[in-house]
PDB file of C-alpha atoms in Angstrom:
ATOM      1  CA  MET A 371      -7.111  11.424 -14.841  1.00 45.00           C
ATOM      2  CA  SER A 372      -9.727  10.987 -12.118  1.00 44.00           C
ATOM      3  CA  THR A 373      -9.304   9.840  -8.532  1.00 45.00           C
ATOM      4  CA  GLN A 374     -11.582   7.157  -7.163  1.00 48.00           C
ATOM      5  CA  THR A 375     -12.271   6.669  -3.448  1.00 46.00           C
ATOM      6  CA  LEU A 376     -11.769   3.070  -2.376  1.00 49.00           C
ATOM      7  CA  PRO A 377     -14.155   1.335   0.026  1.00 48.00           C
ATOM      8  CA  GLU A 378     -12.709   0.286   3.394  1.00 52.00           C
ATOM      9  CA  VAL A 379      -9.994   2.920   3.526  1.00 47.00           C
ATOM     10  CA  ASP A 380      -8.332   1.292   6.541  1.00 45.00           C
ATOM     11  CA  VAL A 381      -4.884   1.008   5.026  1.00 49.00           C
ATOM     12  CA  ARG A 382      -1.242   0.587   5.908  1.00 54.00           C
ATOM     13  CA  PRO A 383       1.918   0.807   3.841  1.00 52.00           C
ATOM     14  CA  GLU A 384       3.271  -2.259   2.082  1.00 53.00           C
ATOM     15  CA  GLY A 385       6.512  -2.493   0.170  1.00 52.00           C
ATOM     16  CA  THR A 386       7.451  -2.559  -3.470  1.00 50.00           C
ATOM     17  CA  ASP A 387      10.152  -0.960  -5.542  1.00 48.00           C
ATOM     18  CA  HIS A 388      12.887  -3.274  -4.322  1.00 48.00           C
ATOM     19  CA  THR A 389      16.563  -2.426  -4.238  1.00 46.00           C
ATOM     20  CA  GLY A 390      19.259  -4.908  -5.292  1.00 51.00           C
ATOM     21  CA  ASP A 391      19.446  -6.359  -1.767  1.00 50.00           C
ATOM     22  CA  ASP A 392      15.681  -7.133  -1.702  1.00 52.00           C
ATOM     23  CA  THR A 393      14.958  -4.246   0.701  1.00 50.00           C
ATOM     24  CA  PRO A 394      11.944  -2.172  -0.370  1.00 53.00           C
ATOM     25  CA  LYS A 395      12.844   1.412  -1.268  1.00 77.00           C
ATOM     26  CA  MET A 396       9.297   2.609  -0.695  1.00 87.00           C
ATOM     27  CA  PHE A 397       6.064   1.381   0.856  1.00 91.00           C
ATOM     28  CA  HIS A 398       2.575   1.836  -0.579  1.00 92.00           C
ATOM     29  CA  TYR A 399      -0.842   2.171   1.044  1.00 91.00           C
ATOM     30  CA  VAL A 400      -3.218  -0.735   0.375  1.00 91.00           C
ATOM     31  CA  ARG A 401      -6.557  -1.877   1.809  1.00 88.00           C
ATOM     32  CA  LYS A 402      -5.951  -3.586   5.143  1.00 86.00           C
ATOM     33  CA  ALA A 403      -8.360  -6.431   4.372  1.00 86.00           C
ATOM     34  CA  LYS A 404      -6.210  -7.492   1.414  1.00 90.00           C
ATOM     35  CA  ILE A 405      -2.836  -7.538   3.221  1.00 88.00           C
ATOM     36  CA  ALA A 406      -3.183 -10.902   5.004  1.00 86.00           C
ATOM     37  CA  GLU A 407      -4.741 -12.546   1.947  1.00 88.00           C
ATOM     38  CA  SER A 408      -1.852 -11.410  -0.221  1.00 89.00           C
ATOM     39  CA  ALA A 409       0.783 -12.469   2.310  1.00 85.00           C
ATOM     40  CA  VAL A 410      -0.728 -15.955   2.704  1.00 87.00           C
ATOM     41  CA  MET A 411      -2.069 -16.680  -0.775  1.00 90.00           C
ATOM     42  CA  GLY A 412       0.392 -14.657  -2.826  1.00 88.00           C
ATOM     43  CA  THR A 413      -2.370 -12.684  -4.518  1.00 92.00           C
ATOM     44  CA  HIS A 414      -1.656  -9.169  -5.708  1.00 93.00           C
ATOM     45  CA  VAL A 415      -2.945  -6.002  -4.033  1.00 93.00           C
ATOM     46  CA  VAL A 416      -3.613  -2.606  -5.602  1.00 94.00           C
ATOM     47  CA  ALA A 417      -2.038   0.406  -3.879  1.00 94.00           C
ATOM     48  CA  LEU A 418      -3.838   3.733  -3.673  1.00 94.00           C
ATOM     49  CA  CYS A 419      -1.489   5.016  -6.397  1.00 95.00           C
ATOM     50  CA  GLY A 420      -2.505   2.139  -8.685  1.00 94.00           C
ATOM     51  CA  GLU A 421       0.617  -0.029  -8.400  1.00 93.00           C
ATOM     52  CA  VAL A 422      -0.119  -3.770  -8.310  1.00 93.00           C
ATOM     53  CA  PHE A 423       2.125  -6.171  -6.358  1.00 91.00           C
ATOM     54  CA  PRO A 424       2.125  -9.080  -3.875  1.00 91.00           C
ATOM     55  CA  VAL A 425       2.677  -8.221  -0.194  1.00 88.00           C
ATOM     56  CA  THR A 426       6.151  -9.411   0.796  1.00 83.00           C
ATOM     57  CA  ARG A 427       7.296  -7.029   3.549  1.00 80.00           C
ATOM     58  CA  SER A 428       5.950  -5.084   6.509  1.00 82.00           C
ATOM     59  CA  PRO A 429       7.008  -1.487   7.064  1.00 83.00           C
ATOM     60  CA  LYS A 430       9.144  -0.386   9.976  1.00 84.00           C
ATOM     61  CA  PRO A 431       8.717   3.004  11.669  1.00 86.00           C
ATOM     62  CA  GLY A 432      10.267   5.694   9.512  1.00 87.00           C
ATOM     63  CA  SER A 433      10.053   3.640   6.300  1.00 87.00           C
ATOM     64  CA  PRO A 434       9.647   5.798   3.184  1.00 92.00           C
ATOM     65  CA  VAL A 435       6.097   5.956   1.802  1.00 91.00           C
ATOM     66  CA  CYS A 436       5.118   6.419  -1.834  1.00 93.00           C
ATOM     67  CA  PRO A 437       4.376  10.161  -2.231  1.00 94.00           C
ATOM     68  CA  ASP A 438       1.407   9.467  -4.531  1.00 95.00           C
ATOM     69  CA  CYS A 439      -0.143   7.031  -2.020  1.00 94.00           C
ATOM     70  CA  GLN A 440       0.481   9.484   0.821  1.00 93.00           C
ATOM     71  CA  LYS A 441      -1.213  12.325  -1.048  1.00 95.00           C
ATOM     72  CA  ILE A 442      -4.265  10.191  -1.885  1.00 94.00           C
ATOM     73  CA  TYR A 443      -4.466   8.778   1.662  1.00 92.00           C
ATOM     74  CA  GLU A 444      -4.378  12.260   3.211  1.00 92.00           C
ATOM     75  CA  GLY A 445      -7.232  13.317   0.908  1.00 92.00           C
ATOM     76  CA  LEU A 446      -9.526  10.473   1.968  1.00 88.00           C
ATOM     77  CA  PRO A 447     -12.266  11.147   4.512  1.00 86.00           C
ATOM     78  CA  ALA A 448     -11.503  10.055   8.075  1.00 79.00           C
ATOM     79  CA  GLY A 449     -12.938   6.750   9.223  1.00 70.00           C
ATOM     80  CA  GLY A 450     -13.638   5.477   5.722  1.00 57.00           C
ATOM     81  CA  GLU A 451     -16.854   7.496   5.520  1.00 48.00           C
TER      82      GLU A 451
END
């Protein structure tokens, strides 16, 4: 398995993995440029960990983040370089 660096690494967590009450259990990192498009158009985004989903929620401070996304995000170069 290889890891690929994504262009425009300006990301923020977005939610998937819903619980029974429609509250996300975990948020994923996705490219910032795709968040608004997904929220408005309903298109799917690809998280750093590879999960594909439409953006439906915004994270709140302290929200749990996907450990795979977090690990990949921390390994990316600062500033998207």
